C-alpha positions as semicolon CSV with decimal commas, in nm:
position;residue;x (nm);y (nm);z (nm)
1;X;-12,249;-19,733;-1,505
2;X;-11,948;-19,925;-1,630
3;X;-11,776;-19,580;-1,718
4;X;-11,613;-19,324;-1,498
5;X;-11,749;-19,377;-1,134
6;X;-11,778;-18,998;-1,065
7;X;-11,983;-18,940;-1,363
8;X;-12,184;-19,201;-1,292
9;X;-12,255;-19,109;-0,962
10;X;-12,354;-18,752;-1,087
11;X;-12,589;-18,840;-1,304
12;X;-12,769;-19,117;-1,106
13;X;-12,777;-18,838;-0,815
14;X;-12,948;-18,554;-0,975
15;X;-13,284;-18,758;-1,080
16;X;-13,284;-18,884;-0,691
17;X;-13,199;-18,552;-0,505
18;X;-13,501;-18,406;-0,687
19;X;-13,751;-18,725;-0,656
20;X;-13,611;-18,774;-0,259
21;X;-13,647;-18,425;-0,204
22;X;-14,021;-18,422;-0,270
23;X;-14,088;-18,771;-0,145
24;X;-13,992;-18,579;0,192
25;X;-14,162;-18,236;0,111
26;X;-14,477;-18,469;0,165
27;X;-14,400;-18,575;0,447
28;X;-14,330;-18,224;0,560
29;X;-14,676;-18,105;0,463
30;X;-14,842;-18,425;0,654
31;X;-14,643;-18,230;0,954
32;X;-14,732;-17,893;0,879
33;X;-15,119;-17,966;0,786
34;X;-15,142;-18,224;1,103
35;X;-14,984;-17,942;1,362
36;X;-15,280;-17,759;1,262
37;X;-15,487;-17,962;1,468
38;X;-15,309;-17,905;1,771
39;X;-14,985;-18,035;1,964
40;X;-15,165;-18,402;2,069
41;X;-15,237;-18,487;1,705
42;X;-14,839;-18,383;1,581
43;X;-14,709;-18,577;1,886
44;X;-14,944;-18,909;1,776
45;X;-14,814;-18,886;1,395
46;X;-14,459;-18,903;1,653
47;X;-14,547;-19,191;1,830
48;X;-14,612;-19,370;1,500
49;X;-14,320;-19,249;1,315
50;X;-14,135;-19,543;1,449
51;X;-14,347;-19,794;1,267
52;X;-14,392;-19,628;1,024
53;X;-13,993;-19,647;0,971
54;X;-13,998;-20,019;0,986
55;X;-14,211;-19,980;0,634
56;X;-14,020;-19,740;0,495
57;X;-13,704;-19,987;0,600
58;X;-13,820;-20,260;0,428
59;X;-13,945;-20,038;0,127
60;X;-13,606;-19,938;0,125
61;X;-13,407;-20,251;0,199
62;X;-13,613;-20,449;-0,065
63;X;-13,515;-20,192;-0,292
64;X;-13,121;-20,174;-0,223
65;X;-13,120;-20,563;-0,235
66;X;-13,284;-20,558;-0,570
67;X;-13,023;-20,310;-0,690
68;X;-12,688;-20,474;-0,529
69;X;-12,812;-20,784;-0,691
70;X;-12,912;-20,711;-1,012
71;X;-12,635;-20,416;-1,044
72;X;-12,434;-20,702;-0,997
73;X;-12,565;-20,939;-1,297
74;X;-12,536;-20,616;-1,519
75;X;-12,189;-20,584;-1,428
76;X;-12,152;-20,955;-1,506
77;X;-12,352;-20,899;-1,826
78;X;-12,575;-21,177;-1,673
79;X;-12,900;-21,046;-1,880
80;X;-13,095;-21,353;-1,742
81;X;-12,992;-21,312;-1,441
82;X;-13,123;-20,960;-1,455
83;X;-13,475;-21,089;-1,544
84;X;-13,480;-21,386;-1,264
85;X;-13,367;-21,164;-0,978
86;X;-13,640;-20,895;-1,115
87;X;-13,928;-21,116;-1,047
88;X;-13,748;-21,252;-0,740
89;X;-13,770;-20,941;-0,567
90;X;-14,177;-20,858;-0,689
91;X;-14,270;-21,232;-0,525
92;X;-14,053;-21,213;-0,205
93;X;-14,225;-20,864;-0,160
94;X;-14,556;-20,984;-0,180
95;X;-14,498;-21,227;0,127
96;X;-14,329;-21,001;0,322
97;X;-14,618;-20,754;0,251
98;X;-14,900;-20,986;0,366
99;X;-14,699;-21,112;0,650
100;X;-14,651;-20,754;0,811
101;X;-14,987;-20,615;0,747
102;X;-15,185;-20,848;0,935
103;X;-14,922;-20,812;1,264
104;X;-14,958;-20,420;1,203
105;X;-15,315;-20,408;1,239
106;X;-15,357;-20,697;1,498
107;X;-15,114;-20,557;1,714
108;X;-15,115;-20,205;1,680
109;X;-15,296;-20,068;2,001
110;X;-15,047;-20,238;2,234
111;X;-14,748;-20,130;2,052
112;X;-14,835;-19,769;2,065
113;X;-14,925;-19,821;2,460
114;X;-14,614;-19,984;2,541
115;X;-14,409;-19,649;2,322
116;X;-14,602;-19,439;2,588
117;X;-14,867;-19,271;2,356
118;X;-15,107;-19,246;2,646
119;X;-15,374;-18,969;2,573
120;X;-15,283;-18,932;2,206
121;X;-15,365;-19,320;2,137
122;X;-15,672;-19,303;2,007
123;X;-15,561;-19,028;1,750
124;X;-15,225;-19,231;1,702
125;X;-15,449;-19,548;1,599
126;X;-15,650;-19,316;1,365
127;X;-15,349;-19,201;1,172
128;X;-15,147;-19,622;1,215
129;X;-15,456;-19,792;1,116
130;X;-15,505;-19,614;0,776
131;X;-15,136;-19,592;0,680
132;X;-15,029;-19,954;0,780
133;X;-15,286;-20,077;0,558
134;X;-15,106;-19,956;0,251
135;X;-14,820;-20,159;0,381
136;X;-14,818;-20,368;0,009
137;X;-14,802;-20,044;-0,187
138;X;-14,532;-19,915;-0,039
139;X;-14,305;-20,242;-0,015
140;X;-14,401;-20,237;-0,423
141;X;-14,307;-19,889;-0,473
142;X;-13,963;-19,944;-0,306
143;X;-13,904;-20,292;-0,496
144;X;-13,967;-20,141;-0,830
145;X;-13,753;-19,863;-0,747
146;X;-13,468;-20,072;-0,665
147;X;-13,554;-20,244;-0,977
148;X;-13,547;-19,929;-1,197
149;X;-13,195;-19,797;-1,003
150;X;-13,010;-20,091;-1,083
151;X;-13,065;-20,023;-1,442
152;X;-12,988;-19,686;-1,383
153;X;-13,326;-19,566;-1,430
154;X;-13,329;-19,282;-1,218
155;X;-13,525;-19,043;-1,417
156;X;-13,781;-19,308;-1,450
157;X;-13,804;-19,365;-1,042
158;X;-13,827;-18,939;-1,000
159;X;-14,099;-18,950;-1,236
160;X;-14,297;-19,193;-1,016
161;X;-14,182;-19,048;-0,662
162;X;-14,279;-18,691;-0,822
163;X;-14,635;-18,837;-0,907
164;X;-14,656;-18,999;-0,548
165;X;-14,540;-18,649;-0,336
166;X;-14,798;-18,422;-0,589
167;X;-15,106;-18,613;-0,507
168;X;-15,000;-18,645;-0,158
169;X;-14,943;-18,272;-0,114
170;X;-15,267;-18,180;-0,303
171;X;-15,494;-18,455;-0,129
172;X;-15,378;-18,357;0,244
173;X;-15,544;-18,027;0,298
174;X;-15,862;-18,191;0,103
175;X;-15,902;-18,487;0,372
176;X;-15,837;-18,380;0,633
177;X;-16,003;-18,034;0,657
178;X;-16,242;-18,003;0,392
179;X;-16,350;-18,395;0,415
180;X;-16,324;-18,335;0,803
181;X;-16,112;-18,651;0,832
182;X;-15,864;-18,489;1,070
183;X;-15,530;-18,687;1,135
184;X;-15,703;-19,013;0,939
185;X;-15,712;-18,753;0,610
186;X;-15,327;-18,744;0,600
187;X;-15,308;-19,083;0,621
188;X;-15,565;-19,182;0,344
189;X;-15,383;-18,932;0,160
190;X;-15,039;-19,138;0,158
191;X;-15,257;-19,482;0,078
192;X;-15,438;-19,315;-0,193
193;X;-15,074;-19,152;-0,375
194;X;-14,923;-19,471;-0,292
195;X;-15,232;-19,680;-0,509
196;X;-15,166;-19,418;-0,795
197;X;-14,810;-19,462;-0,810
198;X;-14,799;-19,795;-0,791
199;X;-15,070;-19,821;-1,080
200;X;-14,802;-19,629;-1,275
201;X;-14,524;-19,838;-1,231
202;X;-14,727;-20,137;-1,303
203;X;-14,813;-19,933;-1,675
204;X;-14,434;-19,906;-1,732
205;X;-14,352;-20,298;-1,644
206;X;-14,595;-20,496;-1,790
207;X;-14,759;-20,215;-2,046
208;X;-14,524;-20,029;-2,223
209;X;-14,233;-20,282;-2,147
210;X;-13,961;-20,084;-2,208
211;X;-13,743;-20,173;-1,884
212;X;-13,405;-20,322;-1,905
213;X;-13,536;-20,558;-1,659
214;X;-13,904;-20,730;-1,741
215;X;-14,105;-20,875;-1,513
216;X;-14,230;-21,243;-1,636
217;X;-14,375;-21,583;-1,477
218;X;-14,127;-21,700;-1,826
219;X;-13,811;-21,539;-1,672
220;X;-13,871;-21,698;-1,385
221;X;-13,687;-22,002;-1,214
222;X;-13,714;-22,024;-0,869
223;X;-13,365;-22,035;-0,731
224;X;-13,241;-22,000;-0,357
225;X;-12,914;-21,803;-0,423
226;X;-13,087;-21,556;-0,638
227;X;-13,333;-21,465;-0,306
228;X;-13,034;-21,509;-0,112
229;X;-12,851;-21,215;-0,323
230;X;-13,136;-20,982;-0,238
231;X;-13,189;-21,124;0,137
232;X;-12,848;-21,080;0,224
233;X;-12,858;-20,686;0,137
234;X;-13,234;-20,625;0,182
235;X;-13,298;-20,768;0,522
236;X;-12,976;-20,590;0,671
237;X;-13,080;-20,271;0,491
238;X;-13,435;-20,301;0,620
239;X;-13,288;-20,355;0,965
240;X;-13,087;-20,066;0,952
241;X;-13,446;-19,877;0,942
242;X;-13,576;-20,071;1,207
243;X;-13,259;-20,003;1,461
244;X;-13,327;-19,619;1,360
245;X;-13,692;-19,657;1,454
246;X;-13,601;-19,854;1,801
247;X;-13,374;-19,569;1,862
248;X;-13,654;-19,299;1,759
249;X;-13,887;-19,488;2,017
250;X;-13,626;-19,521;2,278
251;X;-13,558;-19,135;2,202
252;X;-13,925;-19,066;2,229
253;X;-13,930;-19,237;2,522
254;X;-13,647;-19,044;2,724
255;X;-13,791;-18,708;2,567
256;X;-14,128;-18,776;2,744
257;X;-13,956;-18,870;3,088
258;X;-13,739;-18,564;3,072
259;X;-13,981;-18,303;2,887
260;X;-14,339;-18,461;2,830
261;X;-14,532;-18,517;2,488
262;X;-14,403;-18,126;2,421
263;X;-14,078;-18,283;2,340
264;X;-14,199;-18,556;2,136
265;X;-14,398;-18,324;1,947
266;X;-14,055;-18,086;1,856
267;X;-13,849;-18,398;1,785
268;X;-14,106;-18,530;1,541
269;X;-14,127;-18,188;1,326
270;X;-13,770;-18,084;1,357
271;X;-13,667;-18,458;1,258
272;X;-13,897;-18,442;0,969
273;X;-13,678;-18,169;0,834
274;X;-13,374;-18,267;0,928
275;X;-13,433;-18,590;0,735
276;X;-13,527;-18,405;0,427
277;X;-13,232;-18,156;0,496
278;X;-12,977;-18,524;0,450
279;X;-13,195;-18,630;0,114
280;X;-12,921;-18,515;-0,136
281;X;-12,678;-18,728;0,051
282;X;-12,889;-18,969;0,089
283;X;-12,942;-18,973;-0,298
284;X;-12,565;-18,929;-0,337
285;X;-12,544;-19,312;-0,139
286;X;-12,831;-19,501;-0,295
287;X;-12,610;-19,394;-0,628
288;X;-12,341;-19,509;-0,515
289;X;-12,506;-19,891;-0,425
290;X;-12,530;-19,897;-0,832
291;X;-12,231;-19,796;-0,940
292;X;-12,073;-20,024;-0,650
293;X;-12,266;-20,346;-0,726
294;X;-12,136;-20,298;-1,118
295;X;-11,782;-20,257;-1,046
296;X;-11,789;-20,513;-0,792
297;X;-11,981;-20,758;-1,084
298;X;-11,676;-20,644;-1,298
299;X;-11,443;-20,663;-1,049
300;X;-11,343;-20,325;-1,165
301;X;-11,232;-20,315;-0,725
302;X;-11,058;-19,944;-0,798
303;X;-11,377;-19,820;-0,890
304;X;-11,476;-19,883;-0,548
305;X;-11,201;-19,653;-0,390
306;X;-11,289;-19,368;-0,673
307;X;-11,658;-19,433;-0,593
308;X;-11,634;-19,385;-0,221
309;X;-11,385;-19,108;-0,224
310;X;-11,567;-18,886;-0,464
311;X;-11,928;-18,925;-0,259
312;X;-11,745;-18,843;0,039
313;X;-11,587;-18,501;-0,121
314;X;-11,973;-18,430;-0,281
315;X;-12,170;-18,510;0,015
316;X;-11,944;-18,335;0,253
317;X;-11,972;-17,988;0,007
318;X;-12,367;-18,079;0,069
319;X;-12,360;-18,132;0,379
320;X;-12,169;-17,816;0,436
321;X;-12,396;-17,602;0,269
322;X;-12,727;-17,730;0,453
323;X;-12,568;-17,719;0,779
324;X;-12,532;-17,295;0,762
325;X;-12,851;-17,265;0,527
326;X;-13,053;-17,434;0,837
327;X;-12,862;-17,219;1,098
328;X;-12,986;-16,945;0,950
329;X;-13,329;-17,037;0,864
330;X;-13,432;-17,265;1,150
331;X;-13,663;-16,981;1,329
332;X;-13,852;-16,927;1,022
333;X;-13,869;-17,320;0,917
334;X;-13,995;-17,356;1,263
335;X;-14,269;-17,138;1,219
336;X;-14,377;-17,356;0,979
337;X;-14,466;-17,571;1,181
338;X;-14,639;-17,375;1,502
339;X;-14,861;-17,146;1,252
340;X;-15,181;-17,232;1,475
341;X;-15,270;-17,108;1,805
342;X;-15,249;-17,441;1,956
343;X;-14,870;-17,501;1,833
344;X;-14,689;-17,155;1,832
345;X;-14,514;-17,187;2,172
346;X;-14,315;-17,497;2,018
347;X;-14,162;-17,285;1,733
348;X;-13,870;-17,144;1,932
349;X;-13,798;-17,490;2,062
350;X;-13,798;-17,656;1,693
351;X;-13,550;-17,412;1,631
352;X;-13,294;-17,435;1,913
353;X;-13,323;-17,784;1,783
354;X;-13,269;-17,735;1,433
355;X;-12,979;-17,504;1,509
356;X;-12,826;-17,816;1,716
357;X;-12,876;-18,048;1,414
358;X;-12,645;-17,828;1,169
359;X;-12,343;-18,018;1,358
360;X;-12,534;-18,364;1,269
361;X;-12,517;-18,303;0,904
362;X;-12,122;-18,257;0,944
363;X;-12,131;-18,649;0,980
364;X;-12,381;-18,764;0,790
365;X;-12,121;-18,852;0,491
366;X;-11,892;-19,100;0,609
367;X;-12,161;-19,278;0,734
368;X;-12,407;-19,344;0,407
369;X;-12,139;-19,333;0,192
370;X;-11,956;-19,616;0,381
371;X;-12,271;-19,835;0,426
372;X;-12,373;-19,806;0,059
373;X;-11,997;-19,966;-0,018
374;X;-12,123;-20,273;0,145
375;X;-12,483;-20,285;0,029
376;X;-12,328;-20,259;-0,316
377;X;-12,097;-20,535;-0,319
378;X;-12,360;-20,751;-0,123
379;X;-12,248;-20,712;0,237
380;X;-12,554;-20,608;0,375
381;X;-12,496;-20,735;0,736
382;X;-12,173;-20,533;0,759
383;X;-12,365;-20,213;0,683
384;X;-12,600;-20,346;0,898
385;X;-12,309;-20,352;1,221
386;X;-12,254;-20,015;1,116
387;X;-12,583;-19,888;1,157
388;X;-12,606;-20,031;1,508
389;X;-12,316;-19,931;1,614
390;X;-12,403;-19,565;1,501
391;X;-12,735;-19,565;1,618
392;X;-12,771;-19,812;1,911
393;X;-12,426;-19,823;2,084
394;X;-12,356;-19,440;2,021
395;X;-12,681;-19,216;1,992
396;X;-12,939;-19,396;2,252
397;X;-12,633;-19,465;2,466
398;X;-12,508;-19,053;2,447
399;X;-12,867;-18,957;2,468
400;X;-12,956;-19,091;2,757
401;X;-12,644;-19,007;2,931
402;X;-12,698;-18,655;2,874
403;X;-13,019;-18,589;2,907
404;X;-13,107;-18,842;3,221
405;X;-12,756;-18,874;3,396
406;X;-12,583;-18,615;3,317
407;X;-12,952;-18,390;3,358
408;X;-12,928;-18,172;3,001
409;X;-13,313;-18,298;2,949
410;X;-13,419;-18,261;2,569
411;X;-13,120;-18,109;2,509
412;X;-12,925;-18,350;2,652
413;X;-13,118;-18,574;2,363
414;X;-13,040;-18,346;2,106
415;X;-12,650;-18,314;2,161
416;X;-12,684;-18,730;2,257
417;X;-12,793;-18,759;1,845
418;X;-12,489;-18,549;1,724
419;X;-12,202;-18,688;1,929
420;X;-12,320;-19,044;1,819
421;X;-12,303;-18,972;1,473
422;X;-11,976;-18,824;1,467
423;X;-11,843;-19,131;1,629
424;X;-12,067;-19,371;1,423
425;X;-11,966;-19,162;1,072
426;X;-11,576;-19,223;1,182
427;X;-11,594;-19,572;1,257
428;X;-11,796;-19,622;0,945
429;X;-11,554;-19,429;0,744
430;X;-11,210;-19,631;0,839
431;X;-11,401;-19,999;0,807
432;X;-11,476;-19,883;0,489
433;X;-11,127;-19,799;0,350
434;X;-11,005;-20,106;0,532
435;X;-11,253;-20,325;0,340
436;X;-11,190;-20,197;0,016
437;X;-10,823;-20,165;0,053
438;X;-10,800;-20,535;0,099
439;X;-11,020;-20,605;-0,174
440;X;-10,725;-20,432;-0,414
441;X;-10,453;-20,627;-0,254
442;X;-10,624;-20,976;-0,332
443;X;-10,727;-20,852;-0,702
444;X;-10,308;-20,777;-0,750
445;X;-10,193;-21,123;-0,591
C-alpha cells in the first residue's frame, strides 16, 4: 500500500469486485424469490429499501472511517495507533447499534405510513421487523471490514462477504417457501447469514489472531481524537447513505403519485441491479480510501493525483463495458424478475428502465472516485457535500421536474436519476482535482 498506487489499487480491487459482487447477487435473489409472491410483496421489500439503506450507510460509513483512520496510522507507521483506533471503532459500533435498533422497531409502522406503503404495510412490517433486528450484526460486519481493508486485507473481507451471500442465497428459497415464511423468510435469511458471518470474523480476531490490527481491552486508551478520526469520515459516509435513501423515498414517493405501487415495484428490482451492475466501481473506490489514507499518512500527496487518475481511467473502462452489456441484456434480466404470473406484465417496464440506466453508469466514476479522495484523507464532510449535491440538489430536484412538471411520469423519474448524476459526477470530479492540486502546492512551499 506504500508502493505504486495503481498496483495497489489493482490488487485491493479484485478481492472486493468478487466479495461486492455477491454481497449484491443476494440481494438480487431476495428480489427474485420475493417477486414470486406477487407485485404487493416486491413493492413492500421497496418501501423498506430506504431504511434499510440507512443500515447499510452506517455499516458502510463505520467501515470507511475505520479504514481512513487506521490507513492513516499505517502510513504513519503508528502500530499503536493501529490497535487503539481498532477497538475504537468495535465500541463506538456497539452504541450506535443499540441506539438504532430500539428507534427501528419502536418506530417502524409510522415511518413506513408516512413513505406511503398503504396496503403493502403489513407485509412491509413483516419483512422491517425481522431485518432491523439484525441491525448489530450488520454495523459489526461493516466495522470489521473496514478494519480488515485498512490493512489491506481484502482477500480476508471476500472470504467473509462470500460466506454471508452463500448462506443467504441457499437459506432464501428454504424460508420462505418451504418453511412458508413468505416475505419474513428472506428476511430471517439475511439475520441468520449475518449471525454466521459475524461468528467468523469474531474466530479470525480474537481466535486465530493473525490480524495486523488486534482487538484488545490492553490496546485500549480511550481517547477523543482517535473517535474523532473515525467520526469525522464515518458519520459523513453513513450520511451519504442516508441522503441516497431520502432520495429513494422521495423517488418512491413521486413514482406512486405519477404511476402507483407498479412503479415502485420496477424501481425497486431494476435498482437492485443497477446497484450490483456499479459494484466493481464501487470496489475500485473503497480501494482507493486505503491507498489514499496511506499516502496521505505519508504525505506521499502525488500519490493522491496517480490514485485518482488511474480509478477514473479503470472505472470508466468498467463502466463502459456494463453500460452496453445491460443494453443488451435488460429484457432477459428483467424476466428475472416477472417469472410468476402475478409479476410478468412488469418485465417490459424493468427493462425500458434498465436500458435508461446504461447512461447512469457513464457517471458513476467521477463521482466515487472523487468522494473516496476525501474519505481517505479524512474529509468525510466534503464527500459528504458531494453526495448531497449529487443526490439531493440534482436527482430529486430533475426527477420531479420531469416526471410531475414537466409530465414524463416514471420516466420522467428515470431520466431525473441520470441527468443528476452527470451533473453531480462533474462537480465531484473538478472539486476533487482542485483539492488535491492544492495539497501539492503547499507540500512544494
Amino acid at each position: 500500500m506504500r508502493g505504486d498506487p495503481k498496483h495497489a489499487i489493482l490488487k485491493l480491487s479484485g478481492p472486493l469486485i468478487v466479495a461486492m459482487l455477491l454481497t449484491s447477487a443476494y440481494n438480487l435473489v431476495d428480489a427474485i424469490w420475493v417477486s414470486g409472491l406477487g407485485g404487493n410483496a416486491l413493492a413492500a421489500v421497496g418501501f423498506v429499501t430506504p431504511l434499510f439503506m440507512i443500515l447499510v450507510g452506517l455499516s458502510n460509513g463505520i467501515g470507511a472511517g475505520a479504514t481512513s483512520a487506521i490507513s492513516r496510522c499505517i502510513g504513519a507507521h503508528n502500530k499503536e495507533g493501529v490497535n487503539n483506533t481498532a477497538m475504537h471503532t468495535l465500541i463506538l459500533t456497539i452504541i450506535i447499534s443499540v441506539v438504532l435498533t430500539v428507534l427501528l422497531e419502536i418506530f417502524l409502522y409510522p415511518i413506513l405510513s408516512v413513505m406511503g406503503a398503504g396496503n403493502t404495510i403489513d407485509l412491509a412490517m413483516d419483512y422491517g421487523t425481522v431485518i432491523f433486528a439484525s441491525t448489530i450484526l450488520m454495523l459489526f460486519t461493516g466495522a470489521a471490514y473496514g478494519i480488515l481493508r485498512s490493512e489491506g486485507d481484502t482477500k480476508r473481507t471476500m472470504h467473509a462477504m462470500i460466506i454471508a451471500a452463500v448462506v443467504n442465497i441457499i437459506l432464501d428459497p428454504i424460508l420462505i417457501y418451504l418453511a412458508g415464511w413468505g416475505i419474513a423468510g428472506a428476511a430471517w435469511a439475511t439475520l441468520i447469514s449475518q449471525a454466521a458471518v459475524s461468528l467468523v470474523i469474531i474466530y479470525w480476531f480474537l481466535k486465530k489472531k493473525d490480524t495486523f490490527a488486534t482487538l484488545s481491552w490492553k490496546y485500549f486508551k480511550p481517547d477523543l481524537k482517535v473517535s474523532k478520526s473515525i467520526l469525522e469520515v464515518g458519520l459523513p459516509a453513513s450520511a451519504e447513505f442516508m441522503v441516497m435513501s431520502a432520495v429513494t423515498a422521495i423517488l418512491n414517493a413521486i413514482l406512486v403519485m405519477v404511476a402507483g405501487t407498479d412503479a415502485v415495484a420496477v424501481y425497486s428490482a431494476g435498482w437492485r441491479v443497477v446497484m450490483m451492475a456499479i459494484i466493481p466501481m464501487a470496489a475500485i473506490g473503497t480501494s482507493v480510501v486505503t491507498v489514499t489514507g496511506v499516502a496521505y499518512g505519508s504525505r506521499k500527496y502525488e500519490n493522491l493525483s496517480i490514485a485518482h487518475t488511474y480509478s477514473m481511467k479503470v472505472g470508466l473502462i468498467v463502466a463502459i463495458i456494463t453500460s452496453i452489456s445491460t443494453f443488451i441484456l435488460a429484457p432477459y434480466i428483467a424476466k428475472v424478475f416477472a417469472y410468476s404470473p402475478e409479476t410478468a406484465y412488469l418485465a417490459p417496464t424493468i427493462a425500458a428502465f434498465l436500458q435508461v440506466m446504461c447512461v447512469f453508469y457513464i457517471f458513476v466514476p467521477p463521482g466515487i472516485m472523487s468522494s473516496s479522495i476525501f474519505q481517505g484523507v479524512g474529509k468525510g464532510i466534503t464527500s459528504l457535500i458531494l453526495t448531497v449535491f449529487r443526490q439531493l440538489l440534482f436527482i430529486a430536484i430533475f426527477a420531479y421536474i420531469l416526471a410531475i412538471t414537466l409530465n414524463f411520469g416514471q420516466q420522467g423519474v428515470w431520466w431525473g436519476i441520470v441527468a443528476g448524476d452527470i451533473a453531480g459526477g462533474i462537480v465531484s470530479y473538478f472539486w476533487a482535482r482542485l483539492y488535491i492540486s492544492r495539497l501539492r502546492r503547499q507540500a512544494q512551499v
